[in-house]
mmCIF file of N, CA and C in Angstrom:
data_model
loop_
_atom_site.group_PDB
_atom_site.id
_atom_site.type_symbol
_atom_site.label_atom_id
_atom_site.label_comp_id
_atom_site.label_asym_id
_atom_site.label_seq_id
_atom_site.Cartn_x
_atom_site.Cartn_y
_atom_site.Cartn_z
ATOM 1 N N UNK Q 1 -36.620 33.613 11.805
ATOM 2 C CA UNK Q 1 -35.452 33.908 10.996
ATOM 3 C C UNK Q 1 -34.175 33.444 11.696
ATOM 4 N N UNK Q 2 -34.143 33.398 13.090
ATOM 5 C CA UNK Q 2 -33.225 33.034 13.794
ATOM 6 C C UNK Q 2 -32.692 31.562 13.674
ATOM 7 N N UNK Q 3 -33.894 31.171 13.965
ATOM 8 C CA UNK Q 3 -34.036 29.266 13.779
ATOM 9 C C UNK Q 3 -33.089 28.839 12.113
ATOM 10 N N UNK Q 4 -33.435 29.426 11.359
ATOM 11 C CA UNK Q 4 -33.119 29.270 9.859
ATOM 12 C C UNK Q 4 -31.644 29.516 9.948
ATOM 13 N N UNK Q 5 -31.377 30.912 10.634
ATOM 14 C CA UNK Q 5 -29.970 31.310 10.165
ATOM 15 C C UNK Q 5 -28.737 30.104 11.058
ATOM 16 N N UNK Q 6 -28.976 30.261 12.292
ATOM 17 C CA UNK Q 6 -28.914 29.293 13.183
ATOM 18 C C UNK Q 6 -28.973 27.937 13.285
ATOM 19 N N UNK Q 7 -29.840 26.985 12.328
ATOM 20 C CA UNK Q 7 -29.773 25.778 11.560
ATOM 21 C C UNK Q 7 -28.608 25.671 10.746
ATOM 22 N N UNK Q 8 -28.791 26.722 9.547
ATOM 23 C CA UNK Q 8 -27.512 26.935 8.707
ATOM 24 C C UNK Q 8 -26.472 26.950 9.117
ATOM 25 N N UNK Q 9 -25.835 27.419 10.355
ATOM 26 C CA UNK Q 9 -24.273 27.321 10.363
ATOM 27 C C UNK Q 9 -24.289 25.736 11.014
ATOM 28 N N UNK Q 10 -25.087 25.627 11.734
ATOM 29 C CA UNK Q 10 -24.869 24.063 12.512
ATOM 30 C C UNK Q 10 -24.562 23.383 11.128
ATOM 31 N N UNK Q 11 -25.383 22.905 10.381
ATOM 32 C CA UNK Q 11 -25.261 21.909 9.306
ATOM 33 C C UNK Q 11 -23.821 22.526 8.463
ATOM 34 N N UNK Q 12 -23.829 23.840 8.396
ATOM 35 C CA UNK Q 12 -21.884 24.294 7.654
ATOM 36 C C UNK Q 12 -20.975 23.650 8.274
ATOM 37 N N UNK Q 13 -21.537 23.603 9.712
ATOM 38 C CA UNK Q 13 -20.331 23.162 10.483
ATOM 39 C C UNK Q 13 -20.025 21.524 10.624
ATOM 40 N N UNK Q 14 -20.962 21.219 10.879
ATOM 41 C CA UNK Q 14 -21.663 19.645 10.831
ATOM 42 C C UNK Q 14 -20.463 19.009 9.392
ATOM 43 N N UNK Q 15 -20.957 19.821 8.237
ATOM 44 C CA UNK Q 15 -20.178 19.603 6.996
ATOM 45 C C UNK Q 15 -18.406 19.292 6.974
ATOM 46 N N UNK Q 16 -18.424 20.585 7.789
ATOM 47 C CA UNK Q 16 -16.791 20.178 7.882
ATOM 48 C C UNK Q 16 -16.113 19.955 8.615
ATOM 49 N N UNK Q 17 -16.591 18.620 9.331
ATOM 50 C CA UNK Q 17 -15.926 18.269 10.116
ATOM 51 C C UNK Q 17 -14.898 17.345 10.042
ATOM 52 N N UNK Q 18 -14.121 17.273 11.062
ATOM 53 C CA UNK Q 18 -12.812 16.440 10.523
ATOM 54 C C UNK Q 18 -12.833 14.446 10.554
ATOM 55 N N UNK Q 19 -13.978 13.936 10.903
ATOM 56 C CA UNK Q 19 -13.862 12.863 10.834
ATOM 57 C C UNK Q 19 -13.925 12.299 9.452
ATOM 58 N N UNK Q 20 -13.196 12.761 8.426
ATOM 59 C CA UNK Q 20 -13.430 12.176 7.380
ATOM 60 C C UNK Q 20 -11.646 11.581 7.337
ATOM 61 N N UNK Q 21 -11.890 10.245 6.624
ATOM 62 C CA UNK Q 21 -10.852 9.663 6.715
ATOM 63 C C UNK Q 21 -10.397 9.886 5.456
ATOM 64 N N UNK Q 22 -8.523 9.332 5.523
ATOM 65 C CA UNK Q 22 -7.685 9.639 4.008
ATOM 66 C C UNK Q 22 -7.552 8.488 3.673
ATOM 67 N N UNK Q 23 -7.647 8.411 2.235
ATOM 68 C CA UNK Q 23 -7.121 6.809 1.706
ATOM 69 C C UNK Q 23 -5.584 7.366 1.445
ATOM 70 N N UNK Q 24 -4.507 6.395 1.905
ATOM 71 C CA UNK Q 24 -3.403 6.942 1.079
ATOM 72 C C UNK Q 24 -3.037 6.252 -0.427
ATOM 73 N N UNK Q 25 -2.668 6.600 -0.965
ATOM 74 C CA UNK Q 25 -2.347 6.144 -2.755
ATOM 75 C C UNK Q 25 -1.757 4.872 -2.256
ATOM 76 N N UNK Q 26 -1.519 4.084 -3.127
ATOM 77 C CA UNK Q 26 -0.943 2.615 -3.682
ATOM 78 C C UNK Q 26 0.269 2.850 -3.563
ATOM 79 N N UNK Q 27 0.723 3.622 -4.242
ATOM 80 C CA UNK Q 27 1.967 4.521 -4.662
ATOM 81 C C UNK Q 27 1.841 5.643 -4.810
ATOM 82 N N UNK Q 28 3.454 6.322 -5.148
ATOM 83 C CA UNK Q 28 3.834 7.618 -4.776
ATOM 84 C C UNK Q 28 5.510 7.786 -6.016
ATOM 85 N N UNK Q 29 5.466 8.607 -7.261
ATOM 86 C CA UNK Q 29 6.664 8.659 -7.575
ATOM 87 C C UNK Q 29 7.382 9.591 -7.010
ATOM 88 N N UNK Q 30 8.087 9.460 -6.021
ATOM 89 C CA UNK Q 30 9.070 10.268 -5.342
ATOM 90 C C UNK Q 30 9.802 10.816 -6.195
ATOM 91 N N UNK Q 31 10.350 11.301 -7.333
ATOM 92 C CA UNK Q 31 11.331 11.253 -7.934
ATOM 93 C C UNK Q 31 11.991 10.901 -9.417
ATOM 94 N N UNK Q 32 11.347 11.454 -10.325
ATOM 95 C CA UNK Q 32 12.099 10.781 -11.993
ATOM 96 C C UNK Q 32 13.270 12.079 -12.037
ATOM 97 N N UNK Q 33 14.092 11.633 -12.229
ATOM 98 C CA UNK Q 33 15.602 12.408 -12.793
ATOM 99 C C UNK Q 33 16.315 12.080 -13.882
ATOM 100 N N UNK Q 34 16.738 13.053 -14.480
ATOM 101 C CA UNK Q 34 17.025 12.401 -15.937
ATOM 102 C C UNK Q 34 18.528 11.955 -16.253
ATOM 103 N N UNK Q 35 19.252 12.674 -14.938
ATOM 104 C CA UNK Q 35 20.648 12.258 -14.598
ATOM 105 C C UNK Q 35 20.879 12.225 -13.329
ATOM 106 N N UNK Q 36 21.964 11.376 -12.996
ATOM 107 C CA UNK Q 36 22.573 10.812 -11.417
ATOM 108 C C UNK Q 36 22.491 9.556 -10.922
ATOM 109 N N UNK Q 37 21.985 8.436 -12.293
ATOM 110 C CA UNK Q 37 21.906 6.983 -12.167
ATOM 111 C C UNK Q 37 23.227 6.538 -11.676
ATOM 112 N N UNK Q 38 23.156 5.205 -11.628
ATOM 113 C CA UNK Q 38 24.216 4.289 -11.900
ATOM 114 C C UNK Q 38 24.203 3.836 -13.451
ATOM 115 N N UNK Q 39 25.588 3.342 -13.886
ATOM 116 C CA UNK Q 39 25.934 2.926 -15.979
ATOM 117 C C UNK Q 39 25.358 1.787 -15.660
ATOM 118 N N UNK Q 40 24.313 1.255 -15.097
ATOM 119 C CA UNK Q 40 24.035 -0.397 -15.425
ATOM 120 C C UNK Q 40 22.099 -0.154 -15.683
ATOM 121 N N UNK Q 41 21.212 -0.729 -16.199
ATOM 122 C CA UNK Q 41 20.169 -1.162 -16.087
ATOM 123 C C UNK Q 41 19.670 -2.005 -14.633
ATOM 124 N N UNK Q 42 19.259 -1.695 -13.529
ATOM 125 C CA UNK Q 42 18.289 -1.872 -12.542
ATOM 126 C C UNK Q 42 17.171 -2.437 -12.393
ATOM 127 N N UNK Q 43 17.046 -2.562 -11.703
ATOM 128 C CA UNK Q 43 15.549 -2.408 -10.252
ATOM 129 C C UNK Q 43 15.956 -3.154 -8.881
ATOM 130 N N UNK Q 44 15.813 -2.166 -7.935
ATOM 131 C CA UNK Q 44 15.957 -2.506 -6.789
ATOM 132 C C UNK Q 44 14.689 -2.274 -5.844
ATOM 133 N N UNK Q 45 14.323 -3.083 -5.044
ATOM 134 C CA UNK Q 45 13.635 -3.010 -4.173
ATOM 135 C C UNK Q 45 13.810 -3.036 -2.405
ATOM 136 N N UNK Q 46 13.556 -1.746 -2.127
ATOM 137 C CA UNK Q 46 14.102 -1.554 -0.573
ATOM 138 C C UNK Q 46 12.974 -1.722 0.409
ATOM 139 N N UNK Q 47 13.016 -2.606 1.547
ATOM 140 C CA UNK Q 47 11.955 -3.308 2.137
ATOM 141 C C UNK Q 47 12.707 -2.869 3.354
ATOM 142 N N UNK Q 48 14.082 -3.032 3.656
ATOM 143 C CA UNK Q 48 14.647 -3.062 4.965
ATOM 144 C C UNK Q 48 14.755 -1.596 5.565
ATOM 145 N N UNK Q 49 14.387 -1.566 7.008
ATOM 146 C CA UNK Q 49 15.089 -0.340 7.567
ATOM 147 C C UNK Q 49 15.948 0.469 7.096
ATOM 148 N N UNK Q 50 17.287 -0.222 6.764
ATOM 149 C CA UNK Q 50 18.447 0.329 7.112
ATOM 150 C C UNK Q 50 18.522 0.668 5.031
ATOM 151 N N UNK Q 51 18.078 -0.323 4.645
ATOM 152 C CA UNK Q 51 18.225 -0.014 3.211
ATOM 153 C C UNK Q 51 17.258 1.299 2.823
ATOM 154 N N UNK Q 52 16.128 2.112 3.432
ATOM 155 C CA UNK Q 52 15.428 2.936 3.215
ATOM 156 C C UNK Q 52 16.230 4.447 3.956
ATOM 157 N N UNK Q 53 16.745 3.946 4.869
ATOM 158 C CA UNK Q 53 17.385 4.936 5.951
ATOM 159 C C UNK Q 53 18.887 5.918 4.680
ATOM 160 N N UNK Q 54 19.158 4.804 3.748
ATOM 161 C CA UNK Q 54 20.337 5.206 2.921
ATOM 162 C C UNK Q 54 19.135 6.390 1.994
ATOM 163 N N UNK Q 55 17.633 6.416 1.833
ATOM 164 C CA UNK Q 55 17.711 7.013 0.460
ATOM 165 C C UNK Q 55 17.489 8.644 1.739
ATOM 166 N N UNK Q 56 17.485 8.221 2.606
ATOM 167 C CA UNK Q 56 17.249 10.393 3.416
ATOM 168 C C UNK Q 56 17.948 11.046 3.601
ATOM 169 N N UNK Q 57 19.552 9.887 2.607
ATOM 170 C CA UNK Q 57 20.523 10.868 2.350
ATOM 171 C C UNK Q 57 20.835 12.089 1.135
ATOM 172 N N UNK Q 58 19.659 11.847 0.725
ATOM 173 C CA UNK Q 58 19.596 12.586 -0.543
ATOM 174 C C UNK Q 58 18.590 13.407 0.007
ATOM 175 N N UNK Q 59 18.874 14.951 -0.462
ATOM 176 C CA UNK Q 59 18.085 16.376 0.384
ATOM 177 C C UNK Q 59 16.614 15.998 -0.209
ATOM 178 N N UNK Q 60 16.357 16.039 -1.609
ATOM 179 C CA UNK Q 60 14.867 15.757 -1.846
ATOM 180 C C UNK Q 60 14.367 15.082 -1.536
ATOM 181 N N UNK Q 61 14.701 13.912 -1.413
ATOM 182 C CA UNK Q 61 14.373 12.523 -0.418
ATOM 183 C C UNK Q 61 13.882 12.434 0.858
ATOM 184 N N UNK Q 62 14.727 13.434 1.130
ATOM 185 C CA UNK Q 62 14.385 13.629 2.814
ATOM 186 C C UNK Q 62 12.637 14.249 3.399
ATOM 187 N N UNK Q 63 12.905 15.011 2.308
ATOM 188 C CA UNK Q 63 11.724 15.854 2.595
ATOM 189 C C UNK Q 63 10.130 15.475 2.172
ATOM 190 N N UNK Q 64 10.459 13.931 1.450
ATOM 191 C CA UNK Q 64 9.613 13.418 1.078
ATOM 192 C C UNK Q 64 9.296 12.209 1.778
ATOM 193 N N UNK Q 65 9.898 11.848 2.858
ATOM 194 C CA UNK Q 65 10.085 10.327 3.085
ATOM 195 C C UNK Q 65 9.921 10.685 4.575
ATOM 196 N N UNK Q 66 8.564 10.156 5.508
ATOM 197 C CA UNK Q 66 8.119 10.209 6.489
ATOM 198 C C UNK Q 66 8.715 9.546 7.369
ATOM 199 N N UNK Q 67 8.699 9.273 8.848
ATOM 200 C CA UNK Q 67 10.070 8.416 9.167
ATOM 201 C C UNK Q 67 8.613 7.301 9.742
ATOM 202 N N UNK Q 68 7.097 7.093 9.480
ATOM 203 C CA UNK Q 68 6.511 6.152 9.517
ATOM 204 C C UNK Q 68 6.715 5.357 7.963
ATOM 205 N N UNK Q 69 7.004 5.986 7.153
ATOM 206 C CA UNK Q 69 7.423 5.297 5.970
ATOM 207 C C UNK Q 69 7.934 4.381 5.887
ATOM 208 N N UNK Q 70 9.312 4.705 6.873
ATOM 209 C CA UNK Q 70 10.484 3.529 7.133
ATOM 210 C C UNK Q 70 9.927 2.091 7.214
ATOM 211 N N UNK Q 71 8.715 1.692 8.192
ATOM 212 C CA UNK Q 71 7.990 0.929 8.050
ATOM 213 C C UNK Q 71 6.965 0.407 8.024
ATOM 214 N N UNK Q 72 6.223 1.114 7.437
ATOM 215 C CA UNK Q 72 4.802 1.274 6.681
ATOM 216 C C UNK Q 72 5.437 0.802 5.314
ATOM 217 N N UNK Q 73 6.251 1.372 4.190
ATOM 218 C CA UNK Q 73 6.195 1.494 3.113
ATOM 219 C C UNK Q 73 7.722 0.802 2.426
ATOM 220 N N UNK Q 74 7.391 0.305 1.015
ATOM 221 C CA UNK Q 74 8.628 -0.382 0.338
ATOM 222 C C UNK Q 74 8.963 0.758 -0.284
ATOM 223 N N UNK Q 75 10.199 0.525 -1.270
ATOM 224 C CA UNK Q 75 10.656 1.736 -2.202
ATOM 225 C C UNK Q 75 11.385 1.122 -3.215
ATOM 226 N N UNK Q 76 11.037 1.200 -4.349
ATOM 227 C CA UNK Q 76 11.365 0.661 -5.718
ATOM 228 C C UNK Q 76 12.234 1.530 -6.630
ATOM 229 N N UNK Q 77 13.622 1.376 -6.834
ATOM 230 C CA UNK Q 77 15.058 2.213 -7.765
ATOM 231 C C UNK Q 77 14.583 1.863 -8.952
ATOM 232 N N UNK Q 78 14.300 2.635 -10.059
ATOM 233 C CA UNK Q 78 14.526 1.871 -11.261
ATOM 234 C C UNK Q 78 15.570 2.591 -12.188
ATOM 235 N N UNK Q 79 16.583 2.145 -12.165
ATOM 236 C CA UNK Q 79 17.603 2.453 -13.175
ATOM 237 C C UNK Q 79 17.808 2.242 -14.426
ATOM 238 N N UNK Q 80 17.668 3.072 -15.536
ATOM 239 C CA UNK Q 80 17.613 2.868 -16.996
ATOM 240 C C UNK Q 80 18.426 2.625 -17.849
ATOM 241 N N UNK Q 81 19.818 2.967 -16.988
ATOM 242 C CA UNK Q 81 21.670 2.846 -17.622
ATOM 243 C C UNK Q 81 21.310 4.324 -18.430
ATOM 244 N N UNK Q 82 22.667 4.338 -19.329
ATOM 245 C CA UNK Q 82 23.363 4.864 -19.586
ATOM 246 C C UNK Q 82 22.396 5.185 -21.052
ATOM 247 N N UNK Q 83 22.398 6.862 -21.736
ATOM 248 C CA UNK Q 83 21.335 6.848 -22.791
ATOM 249 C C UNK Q 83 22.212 8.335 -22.924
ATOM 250 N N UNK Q 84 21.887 8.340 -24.362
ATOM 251 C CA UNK Q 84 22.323 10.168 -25.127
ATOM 252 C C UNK Q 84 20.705 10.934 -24.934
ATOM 253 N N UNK Q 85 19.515 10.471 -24.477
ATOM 254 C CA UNK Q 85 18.436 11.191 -25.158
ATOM 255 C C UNK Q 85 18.740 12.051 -23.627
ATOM 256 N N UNK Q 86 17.663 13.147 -23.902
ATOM 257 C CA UNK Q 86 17.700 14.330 -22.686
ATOM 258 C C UNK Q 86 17.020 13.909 -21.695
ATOM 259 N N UNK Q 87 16.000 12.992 -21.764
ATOM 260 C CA UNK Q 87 15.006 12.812 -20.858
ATOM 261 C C UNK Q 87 14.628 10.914 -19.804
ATOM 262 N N UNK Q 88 14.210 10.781 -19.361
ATOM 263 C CA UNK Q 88 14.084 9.541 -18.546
ATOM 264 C C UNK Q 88 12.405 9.088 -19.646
ATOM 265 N N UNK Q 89 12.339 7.906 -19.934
ATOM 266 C CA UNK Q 89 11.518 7.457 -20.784
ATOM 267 C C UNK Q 89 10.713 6.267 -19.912
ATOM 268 N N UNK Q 90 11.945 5.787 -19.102
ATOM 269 C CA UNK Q 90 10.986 4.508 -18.141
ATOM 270 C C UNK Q 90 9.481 5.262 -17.839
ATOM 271 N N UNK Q 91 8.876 4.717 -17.656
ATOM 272 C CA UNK Q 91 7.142 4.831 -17.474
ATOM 273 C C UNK Q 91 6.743 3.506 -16.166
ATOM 274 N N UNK Q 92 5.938 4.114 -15.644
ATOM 275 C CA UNK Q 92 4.991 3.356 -14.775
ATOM 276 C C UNK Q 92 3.883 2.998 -15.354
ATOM 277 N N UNK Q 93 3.962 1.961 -15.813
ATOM 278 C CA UNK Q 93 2.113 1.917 -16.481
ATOM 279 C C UNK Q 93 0.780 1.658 -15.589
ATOM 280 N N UNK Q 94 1.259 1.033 -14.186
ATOM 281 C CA UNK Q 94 0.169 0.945 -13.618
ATOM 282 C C UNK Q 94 0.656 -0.096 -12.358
ATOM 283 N N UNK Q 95 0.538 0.414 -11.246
ATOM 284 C CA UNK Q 95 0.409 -0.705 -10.030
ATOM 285 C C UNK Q 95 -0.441 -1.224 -9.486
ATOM 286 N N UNK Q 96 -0.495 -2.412 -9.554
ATOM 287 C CA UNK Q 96 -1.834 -3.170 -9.272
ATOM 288 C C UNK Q 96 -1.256 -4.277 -7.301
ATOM 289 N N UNK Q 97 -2.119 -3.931 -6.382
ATOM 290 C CA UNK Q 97 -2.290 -5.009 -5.518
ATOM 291 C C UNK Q 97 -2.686 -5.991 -5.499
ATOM 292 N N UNK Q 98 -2.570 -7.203 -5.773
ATOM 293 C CA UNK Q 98 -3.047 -8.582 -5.318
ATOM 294 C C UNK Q 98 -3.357 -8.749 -3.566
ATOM 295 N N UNK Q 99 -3.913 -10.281 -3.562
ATOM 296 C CA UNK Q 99 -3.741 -10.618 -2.146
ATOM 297 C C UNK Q 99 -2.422 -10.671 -1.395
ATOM 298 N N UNK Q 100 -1.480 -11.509 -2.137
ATOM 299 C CA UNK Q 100 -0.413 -12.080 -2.075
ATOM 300 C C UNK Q 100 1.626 -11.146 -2.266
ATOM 301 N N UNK Q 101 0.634 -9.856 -3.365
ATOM 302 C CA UNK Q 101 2.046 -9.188 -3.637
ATOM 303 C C UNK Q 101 1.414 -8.093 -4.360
ATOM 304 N N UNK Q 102 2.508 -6.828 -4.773
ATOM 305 C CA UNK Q 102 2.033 -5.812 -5.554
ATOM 306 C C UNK Q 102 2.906 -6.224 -6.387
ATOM 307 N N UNK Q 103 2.521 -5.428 -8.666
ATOM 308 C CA UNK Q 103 2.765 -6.036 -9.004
ATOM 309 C C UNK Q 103 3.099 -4.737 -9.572
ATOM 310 N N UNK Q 104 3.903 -4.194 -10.167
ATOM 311 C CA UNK Q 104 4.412 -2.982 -10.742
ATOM 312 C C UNK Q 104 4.959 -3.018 -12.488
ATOM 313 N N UNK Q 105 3.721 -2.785 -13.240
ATOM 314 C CA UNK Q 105 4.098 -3.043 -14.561
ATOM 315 C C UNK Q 105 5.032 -1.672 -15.325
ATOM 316 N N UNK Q 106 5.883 -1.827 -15.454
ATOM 317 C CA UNK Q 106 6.809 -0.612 -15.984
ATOM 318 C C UNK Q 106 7.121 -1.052 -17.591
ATOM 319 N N UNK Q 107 7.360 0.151 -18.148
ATOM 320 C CA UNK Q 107 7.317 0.423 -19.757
ATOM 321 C C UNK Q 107 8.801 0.769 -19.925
ATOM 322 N N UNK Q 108 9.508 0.488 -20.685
ATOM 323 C CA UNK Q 108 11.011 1.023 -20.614
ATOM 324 C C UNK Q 108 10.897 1.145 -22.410
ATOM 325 N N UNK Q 109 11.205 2.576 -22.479
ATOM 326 C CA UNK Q 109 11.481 2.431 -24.253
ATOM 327 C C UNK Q 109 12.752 3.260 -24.155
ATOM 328 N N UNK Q 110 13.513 3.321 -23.236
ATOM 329 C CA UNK Q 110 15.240 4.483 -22.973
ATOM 330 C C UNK Q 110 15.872 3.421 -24.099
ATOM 331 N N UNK Q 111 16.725 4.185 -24.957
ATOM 332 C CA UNK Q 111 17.541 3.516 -25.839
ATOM 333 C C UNK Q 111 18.841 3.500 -25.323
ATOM 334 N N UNK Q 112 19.414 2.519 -24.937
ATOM 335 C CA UNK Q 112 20.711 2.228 -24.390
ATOM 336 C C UNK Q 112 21.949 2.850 -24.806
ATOM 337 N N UNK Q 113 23.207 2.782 -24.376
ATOM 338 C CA UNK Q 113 24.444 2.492 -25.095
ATOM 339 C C UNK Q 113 25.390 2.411 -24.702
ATOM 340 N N UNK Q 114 26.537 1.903 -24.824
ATOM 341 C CA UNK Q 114 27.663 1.414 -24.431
ATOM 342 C C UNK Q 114 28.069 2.620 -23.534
ATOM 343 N N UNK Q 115 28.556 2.245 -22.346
ATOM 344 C CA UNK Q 115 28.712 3.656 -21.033
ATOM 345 C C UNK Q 115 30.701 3.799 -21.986
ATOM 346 N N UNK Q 116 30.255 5.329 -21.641
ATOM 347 C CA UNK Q 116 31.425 5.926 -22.155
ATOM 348 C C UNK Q 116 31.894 7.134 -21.352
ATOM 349 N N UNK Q 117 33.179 6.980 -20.435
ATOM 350 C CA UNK Q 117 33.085 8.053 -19.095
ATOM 351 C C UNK Q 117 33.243 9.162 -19.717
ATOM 352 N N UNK Q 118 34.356 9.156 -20.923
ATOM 353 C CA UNK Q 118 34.636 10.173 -21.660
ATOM 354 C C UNK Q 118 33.368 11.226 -22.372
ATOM 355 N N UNK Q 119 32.370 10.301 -22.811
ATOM 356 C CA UNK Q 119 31.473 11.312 -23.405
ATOM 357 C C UNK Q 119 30.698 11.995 -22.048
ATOM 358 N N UNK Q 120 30.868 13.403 -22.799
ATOM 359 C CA UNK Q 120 29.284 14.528 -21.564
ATOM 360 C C UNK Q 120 28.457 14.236 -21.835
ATOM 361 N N UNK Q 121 28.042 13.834 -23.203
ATOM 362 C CA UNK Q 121 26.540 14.207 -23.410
ATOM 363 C C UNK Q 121 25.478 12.372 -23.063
ATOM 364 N N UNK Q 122 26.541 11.660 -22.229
ATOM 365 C CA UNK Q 122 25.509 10.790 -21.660
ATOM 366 C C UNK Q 122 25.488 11.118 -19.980
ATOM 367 N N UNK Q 123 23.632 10.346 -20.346
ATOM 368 C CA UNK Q 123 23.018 10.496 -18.973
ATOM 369 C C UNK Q 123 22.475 9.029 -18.502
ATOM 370 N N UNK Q 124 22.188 9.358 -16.802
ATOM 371 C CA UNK Q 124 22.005 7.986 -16.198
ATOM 372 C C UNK Q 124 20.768 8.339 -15.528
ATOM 373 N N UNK Q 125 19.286 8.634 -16.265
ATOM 374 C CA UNK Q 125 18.257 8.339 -15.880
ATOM 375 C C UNK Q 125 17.721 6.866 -14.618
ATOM 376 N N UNK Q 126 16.959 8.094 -13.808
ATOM 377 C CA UNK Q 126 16.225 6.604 -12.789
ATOM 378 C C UNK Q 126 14.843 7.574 -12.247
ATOM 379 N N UNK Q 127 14.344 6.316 -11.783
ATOM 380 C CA UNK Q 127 12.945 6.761 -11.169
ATOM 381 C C UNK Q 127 12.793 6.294 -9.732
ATOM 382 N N UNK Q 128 12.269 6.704 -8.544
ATOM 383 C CA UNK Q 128 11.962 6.076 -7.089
ATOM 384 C C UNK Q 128 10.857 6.339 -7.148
ATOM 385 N N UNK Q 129 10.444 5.188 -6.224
ATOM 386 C CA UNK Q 129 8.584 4.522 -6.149
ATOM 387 C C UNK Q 129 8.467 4.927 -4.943
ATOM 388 N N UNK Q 130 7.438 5.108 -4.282
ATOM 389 C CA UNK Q 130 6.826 4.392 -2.576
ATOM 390 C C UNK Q 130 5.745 4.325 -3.081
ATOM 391 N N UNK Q 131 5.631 2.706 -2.264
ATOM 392 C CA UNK Q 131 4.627 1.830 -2.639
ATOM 393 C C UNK Q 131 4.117 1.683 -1.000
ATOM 394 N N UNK Q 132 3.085 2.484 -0.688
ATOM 395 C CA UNK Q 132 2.657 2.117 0.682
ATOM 396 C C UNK Q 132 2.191 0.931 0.937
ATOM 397 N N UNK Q 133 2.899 -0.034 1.013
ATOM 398 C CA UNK Q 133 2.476 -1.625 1.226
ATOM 399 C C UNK Q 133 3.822 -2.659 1.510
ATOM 400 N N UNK Q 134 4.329 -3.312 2.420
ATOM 401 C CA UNK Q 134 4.900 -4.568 2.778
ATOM 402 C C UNK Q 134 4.719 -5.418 2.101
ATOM 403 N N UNK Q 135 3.876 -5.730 1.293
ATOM 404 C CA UNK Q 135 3.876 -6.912 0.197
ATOM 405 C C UNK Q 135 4.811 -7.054 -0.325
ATOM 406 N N UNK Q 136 4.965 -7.984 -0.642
ATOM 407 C CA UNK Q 136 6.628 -8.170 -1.815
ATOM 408 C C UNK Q 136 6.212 -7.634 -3.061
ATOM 409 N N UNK Q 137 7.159 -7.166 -3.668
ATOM 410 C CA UNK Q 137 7.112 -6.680 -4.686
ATOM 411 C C UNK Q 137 7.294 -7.159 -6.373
ATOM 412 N N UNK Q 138 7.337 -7.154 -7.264
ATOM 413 C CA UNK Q 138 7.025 -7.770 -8.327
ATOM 414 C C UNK Q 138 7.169 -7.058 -9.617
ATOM 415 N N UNK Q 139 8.228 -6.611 -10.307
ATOM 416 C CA UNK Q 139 8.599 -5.786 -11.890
ATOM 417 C C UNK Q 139 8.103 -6.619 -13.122
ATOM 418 N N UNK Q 140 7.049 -6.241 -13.694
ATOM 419 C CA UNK Q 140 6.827 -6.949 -14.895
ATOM 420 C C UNK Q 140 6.793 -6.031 -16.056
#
């Protein structure tokens, strides 16, 4: 009975052990907000140090953004401009890696409109990416 019980925890333990490795995601949406854009239509792509170092100025940002990130990983702005609806509509439909580049197919159905400082009831929807990969990047 000993042998049995005694087998059993070895193999429990055996089970959970920590050499199991992590894949990390492709990507990562850090971030959809439905206001605090810039009034123009976007996409920016941040590859550089110093251009990634600007987004850990923002508190949520910070807490999301590893400082191996800095260069391990790109980071993709997508800005939607200026819109009356309540919500951010840009969509990610799917990021795909190649050999050569990643290729980031995004859906935009935000209905525009002429930026007006005077009106409240517009907003400046955007979305931030991390794309764990150095590849160049690619908006289609």
């Amino acid at each position: 009975m000993r042998k049995y019980l005694f087998t059993l925890i070895i193999v429990a333990l055996y089970s959970c052990s920590s050499n199991k490795t992590v894949d990390r995601p492709l990507y990562e949406i850090l971030t959809v907000n439905n206001d605090g854009g810039a009034n123009i239509k976007f996409y920016e792509i941040l590859t550089e140090a110093k251009e990634i170092r600007m987004l850990l100025g923002d508190e949520t940002l910070r807490k999301k953004i590893k400082e191996s990130d800095i260069n391990n990983s790109s980071f993709v702005i997508l800005n939607t401009g200026p819109t009356k609806e309540s919500y951010n509509r840009m969509k990610i439909e799917k990021v795909v890696e190649t050999a050569n580049q990643i290729e980031i197919y995004v859906k935009d159905t935000q209905k525009n409109i002429e930026t007006n400082m005077a009106d409240e009831n517009t907003q400046y929807p955007y979305t931030i990416l991390k794309v764990n990969s150095k590849k160049p990047i690619v908006i289609k």
